[in-house]
Amino acid sequence: MMSSVLRPGVFSPYYQVTKQGVKSLVFPGAKELLPAAAPAGTRLAHTDIKIPDFSDYRRPEVLDPQKSSQESTESRKAFSYLMTGATTVIGVYAAKTVVTQFVSSMSASADVLALSKIEIKLSDIPEGKNMTFKWRGKPLFVRHRTEKEIATEAGVNLGELRDPQHDKDRVLNPKWIIVLGVCTHLGCVPIANAGDYGGYYCPCHGSHYDSSGRIRKGPAPLNLEVPYYEFPDEETVIVG
């Protein structure tokens, strides 16, 4: 059985009978539609196929097959370098634009930026008093210091401080100390004009701050945070 499968010549007579039967059944009396089998080893040439002309896509320097392409190498290289450089520049600019737009999309919106700043009228705060404002969801302490408080805080020995910081480095105008009302121990809200140093006192765990907002006693590790602020005029401060 296997030898019959391996030798297709055994079934040749049956193939011929099948071909004749189908031809006579479908097209009785018609000429044979199937061409005669070509002799073994014969190769058919498709001479009716036209070769496309790619001259329009080739550079003028290389159209002539009799002309050496080495003569135009430099000009062709210059063109390739120019196209590569231009494509690179365009790609880098496009990437920069995409990144810039992506980063801008994550920036704060106008309404959020409006809430990020607070303008305070300083004339409403009497000398020696502290007022509390809400800024970015946190209490903001604005204190109008007296001359005595300014002199006292300026004369403090920095070696005695847990978080050494001179008073002049914490204020823009010595009359005004502006700090966040958040204790640096566990985030409680201190009481103004209280404590052993007359500044701020956190009753939760007993942290005492002076009138410059520096920690002087208790568990708090750092001074009260000083936010960014500026004075557009003598009567106004903008925080944020």
GROMACS .gro file of C-alpha atoms in nm:
model
  240
    1MET     CA    1   0.000   0.000   0.000
    2MET     CA    2   0.275   0.245   0.096
    3SER     CA    3   0.466   0.169  -0.221
    4SER     CA    4   0.158   0.262  -0.426
    5VAL     CA    5   0.127   0.597  -0.250
    6LEU     CA    6   0.494   0.673  -0.304
    7ARG     CA    7   0.468   0.594  -0.676
    8PRO     CA    8   0.198   0.827  -0.822
    9GLY     CA    9   0.263   0.680  -1.168
   10VAL     CA   10   0.055   0.380  -1.071
   11PHE     CA   11  -0.261   0.600  -1.071
   12SER     CA   12  -0.184   0.775  -1.400
   13PRO     CA   13  -0.442   0.575  -1.605
   14TYR     CA   14  -0.714   0.665  -1.353
   15TYR     CA   15  -0.629   1.037  -1.377
   16GLN     CA   16  -0.669   1.026  -1.756
   17VAL     CA   17  -1.008   0.848  -1.733
   18THR     CA   18  -1.134   1.103  -1.480
   19LYS     CA   19  -1.029   1.396  -1.702
   20GLN     CA   20  -1.200   1.249  -2.007
   21GLY     CA   21  -1.516   1.168  -1.808
   22VAL     CA   22  -1.554   1.519  -1.673
   23LYS     CA   23  -1.490   1.676  -2.013
   24SER     CA   24  -1.749   1.460  -2.189
   25LEU     CA   25  -2.003   1.514  -1.909
   26VAL     CA   26  -1.984   1.889  -1.885
   27PHE     CA   27  -1.896   1.986  -2.242
   28PRO     CA   28  -2.011   1.703  -2.474
   29GLY     CA   29  -1.837   1.723  -2.810
   30ALA     CA   30  -1.624   2.024  -2.703
   31LYS     CA   31  -1.252   2.049  -2.756
   32GLU     CA   32  -1.027   1.971  -2.468
   33LEU     CA   33  -0.999   2.281  -2.248
   34LEU     CA   34  -0.695   2.173  -2.054
   35PRO     CA   35  -0.370   2.241  -2.236
   36ALA     CA   36  -0.135   1.958  -2.300
   37ALA     CA   37   0.116   1.911  -2.027
   38ALA     CA   38   0.447   2.079  -2.099
   39PRO     CA   39   0.748   1.854  -2.126
   40ALA     CA   40   0.944   1.811  -1.806
   41GLY     CA   41   1.202   2.087  -1.748
   42THR     CA   42   1.026   2.342  -1.974
   43ARG     CA   43   1.007   2.696  -1.830
   44LEU     CA   44   0.734   2.933  -1.952
   45ALA     CA   45   0.843   3.299  -2.005
   46HIS     CA   46   0.585   3.574  -1.947
   47THR     CA   47   0.699   3.805  -2.222
   48ASP     CA   48   0.379   4.011  -2.219
   49ILE     CA   49   0.447   4.169  -1.874
   50LYS     CA   50   0.576   4.525  -1.895
   51ILE     CA   51   0.844   4.631  -1.652
   52PRO     CA   52   0.739   4.950  -1.466
   53ASP     CA   53   0.935   5.266  -1.529
   54PHE     CA   54   1.062   5.415  -1.204
   55SER     CA   55   1.247   5.704  -1.366
   56ASP     CA   56   1.017   5.959  -1.205
   57TYR     CA   57   1.124   5.834  -0.862
   58ARG     CA   58   1.497   5.829  -0.929
   59ARG     CA   59   1.741   6.113  -0.900
   60PRO     CA   60   1.857   6.268  -1.226
   61GLU     CA   61   2.220   6.190  -1.138
   62VAL     CA   62   2.162   5.813  -1.153
   63LEU     CA   63   1.927   5.786  -1.452
   64ASP     CA   64   2.203   5.717  -1.699
   65PRO     CA   65   2.318   5.353  -1.658
   66GLN     CA   66   2.639   5.436  -1.843
   67LYS     CA   67   2.735   5.707  -1.595
   68SER     CA   68   2.919   5.625  -1.270
   69SER     CA   69   2.719   5.706  -0.957
   70GLN     CA   70   3.040   5.789  -0.770
   71GLU     CA   71   3.040   6.133  -0.932
   72SER     CA   72   2.718   6.233  -0.754
   73THR     CA   73   2.788   6.067  -0.419
   74GLU     CA   74   2.860   6.388  -0.230
   75SER     CA   75   2.546   6.570  -0.349
   76ARG     CA   76   2.328   6.269  -0.274
   77LYS     CA   77   2.479   6.234   0.073
   78ALA     CA   78   2.420   6.604   0.141
   79PHE     CA   79   2.055   6.566   0.045
   80SER     CA   80   2.017   6.259   0.268
   81TYR     CA   81   2.181   6.437   0.562
   82LEU     CA   82   1.958   6.740   0.508
   83MET     CA   83   1.643   6.531   0.507
   84THR     CA   84   1.757   6.334   0.813
   85GLY     CA   85   1.840   6.653   1.003
   86ALA     CA   86   1.512   6.820   0.911
   87THR     CA   87   1.313   6.513   1.012
   88THR     CA   88   1.498   6.496   1.344
   89VAL     CA   89   1.431   6.861   1.421
   90ILE     CA   90   1.062   6.824   1.339
   91GLY     CA   91   1.041   6.508   1.551
   92VAL     CA   92   1.210   6.674   1.850
   93TYR     CA   93   0.984   6.979   1.822
   94ALA     CA   94   0.676   6.757   1.802
   95ALA     CA   95   0.791   6.559   2.107
   96LYS     CA   96   0.854   6.882   2.298
   97THR     CA   97   0.505   7.007   2.211
   98VAL     CA   98   0.344   6.683   2.325
   99VAL     CA   99   0.535   6.684   2.655
  100THR     CA  100   0.457   7.052   2.716
  101GLN     CA  101   0.086   6.999   2.653
  102PHE     CA  102   0.086   6.693   2.880
  103VAL     CA  103   0.257   6.877   3.164
  104SER     CA  104   0.029   7.179   3.118
  105SER     CA  105  -0.276   6.957   3.143
  106MET     CA  106  -0.169   6.858   3.495
  107SER     CA  107  -0.118   7.219   3.609
  108ALA     CA  108  -0.362   7.382   3.846
  109SER     CA  109  -0.665   7.544   3.689
  110ALA     CA  110  -0.746   7.914   3.721
  111ASP     CA  111  -0.995   7.863   4.006
  112VAL     CA  112  -0.743   7.657   4.201
  113LEU     CA  113  -0.473   7.920   4.150
  114ALA     CA  114  -0.713   8.185   4.272
  115LEU     CA  115  -0.757   7.996   4.600
  116SER     CA  116  -0.381   7.946   4.638
  117LYS     CA  117  -0.327   8.310   4.735
  118ILE     CA  118  -0.475   8.528   5.003
  119GLU     CA  119  -0.457   8.905   5.033
  120ILE     CA  120  -0.464   9.048   5.386
  121LYS     CA  121  -0.518   9.409   5.488
  122LEU     CA  122  -0.263   9.473   5.761
  123SER     CA  123  -0.428   9.786   5.898
  124ASP     CA  124  -0.700   9.565   6.047
  125ILE     CA  125  -0.451   9.397   6.286
  126PRO     CA  126  -0.368   9.602   6.598
  127GLU     CA  127  -0.013   9.610   6.730
  128GLY     CA  128   0.061   9.322   6.965
  129LYS     CA  129  -0.228   9.113   6.830
  130ASN     CA  130  -0.248   8.800   6.615
  131MET     CA  131  -0.517   8.721   6.359
  132THR     CA  132  -0.594   8.382   6.212
  133PHE     CA  133  -0.690   8.331   5.847
  134LYS     CA  134  -0.772   8.023   5.646
  135TRP     CA  135  -0.529   7.959   5.360
  136ARG     CA  136  -0.519   7.640   5.150
  137GLY     CA  137  -0.722   7.464   5.415
  138LYS     CA  138  -0.476   7.553   5.692
  139PRO     CA  139  -0.476   7.821   5.965
  140LEU     CA  140  -0.250   8.115   5.890
  141PHE     CA  141  -0.116   8.331   6.176
  142VAL     CA  142  -0.041   8.697   6.105
  143ARG     CA  143   0.106   8.877   6.405
  144HIS     CA  144   0.169   9.250   6.443
  145ARG     CA  145   0.467   9.258   6.677
  146THR     CA  146   0.559   9.532   6.918
  147GLU     CA  147   0.903   9.691   6.936
  148LYS     CA  148   0.971   9.497   7.257
  149GLU     CA  149   0.890   9.164   7.089
  150ILE     CA  150   1.112   9.250   6.792
  151ALA     CA  151   1.407   9.335   7.020
  152THR     CA  152   1.354   9.025   7.234
  153GLU     CA  153   1.347   8.783   6.941
  154ALA     CA  154   1.645   8.949   6.771
  155GLY     CA  155   1.854   8.900   7.084
  156VAL     CA  156   1.789   8.526   7.130
  157ASN     CA  157   2.104   8.310   7.142
  158LEU     CA  158   2.082   8.068   6.850
  159GLY     CA  159   2.273   7.809   7.050
  160GLU     CA  160   1.972   7.771   7.276
  161LEU     CA  161   1.736   7.685   6.994
  162ARG     CA  162   1.640   7.332   6.891
  163ASP     CA  163   1.589   7.450   6.533
  164PRO     CA  164   1.841   7.738   6.506
  165GLN     CA  165   1.710   8.020   6.292
  166HIS     CA  166   1.760   8.394   6.336
  167ASP     CA  167   1.453   8.612   6.358
  168LYS     CA  168   1.562   8.827   6.061
  169ASP     CA  169   1.569   8.514   5.844
  170ARG     CA  170   1.202   8.446   5.919
  171VAL     CA  171   1.054   8.788   5.843
  172LEU     CA  172   1.057   9.040   5.558
  173ASN     CA  173   0.933   9.320   5.781
  174PRO     CA  174   1.022   9.291   6.153
  175LYS     CA  175   0.679   9.423   6.249
  176TRP     CA  176   0.505   9.125   6.094
  177ILE     CA  177   0.555   8.754   6.155
  178ILE     CA  178   0.355   8.526   5.925
  179VAL     CA  179   0.353   8.150   5.994
  180LEU     CA  180   0.131   7.849   5.940
  181GLY     CA  181  -0.071   7.767   6.252
  182VAL     CA  182   0.020   7.398   6.242
  183CYS     CA  183   0.227   7.249   6.521
  184THR     CA  184   0.530   7.064   6.384
  185HIS     CA  185   0.480   6.783   6.635
  186LEU     CA  186   0.150   6.621   6.534
  187GLY     CA  187  -0.021   6.891   6.329
  188CYS     CA  188  -0.236   7.047   6.604
  189VAL     CA  189  -0.334   7.415   6.599
  190PRO     CA  190  -0.145   7.622   6.859
  191ILE     CA  191  -0.299   7.906   7.059
  192ALA     CA  192  -0.167   8.253   6.979
  193ASN     CA  193  -0.036   8.494   7.247
  194ALA     CA  194   0.013   8.210   7.492
  195GLY     CA  195   0.285   7.987   7.633
  196ASP     CA  196   0.602   8.050   7.834
  197TYR     CA  197   0.750   8.271   7.562
  198GLY     CA  198   0.443   8.478   7.475
  199GLY     CA  199   0.422   8.350   7.120
  200TYR     CA  200   0.224   8.034   7.047
  201TYR     CA  201   0.134   7.739   7.264
  202CYS     CA  202   0.009   7.396   7.159
  203PRO     CA  203  -0.195   7.250   7.450
  204CYS     CA  204  -0.210   6.903   7.294
  205HIS     CA  205   0.143   6.806   7.397
  206GLY     CA  206   0.286   7.124   7.546
  207SER     CA  207   0.494   7.279   7.269
  208HIS     CA  208   0.591   7.643   7.332
  209TYR     CA  209   0.690   7.881   7.051
  210ASP     CA  210   0.818   8.238   7.078
  211SER     CA  211   0.679   8.537   6.889
  212SER     CA  212   0.898   8.446   6.594
  213GLY     CA  213   0.733   8.103   6.570
  214ARG     CA  214   1.048   7.918   6.684
  215ILE     CA  215   1.017   7.611   6.906
  216ARG     CA  216   1.155   7.681   7.253
  217LYS     CA  217   1.007   7.407   7.470
  218GLY     CA  218   0.814   7.083   7.427
  219PRO     CA  219   0.820   6.787   7.184
  220ALA     CA  220   0.788   6.978   6.855
  221PRO     CA  221   1.107   6.924   6.651
  222LEU     CA  222   1.089   7.225   6.416
  223ASN     CA  223   0.985   7.589   6.404
  224LEU     CA  224   0.647   7.689   6.265
  225GLU     CA  225   0.659   7.700   5.886
  226VAL     CA  226   0.692   8.038   5.717
  227PRO     CA  227   0.503   8.043   5.383
  228TYR     CA  228   0.599   8.253   5.085
  229TYR     CA  229   0.456   8.603   5.099
  230GLU     CA  230   0.522   8.954   4.972
  231PHE     CA  231   0.425   9.311   5.051
  232PRO     CA  232   0.285   9.496   4.746
  233ASP     CA  233   0.252   9.802   4.972
  234GLU     CA  234   0.284   9.890   5.339
  235GLU     CA  235  -0.079   9.810   5.412
  236THR     CA  236  -0.116   9.480   5.226
  237VAL     CA  237   0.044   9.136   5.227
  238ILE     CA  238  -0.018   8.859   4.974
  239VAL     CA  239   0.052   8.506   5.092
  240GLY     CA  240   0.114   8.235   4.832
   0.00000   0.00000   0.00000
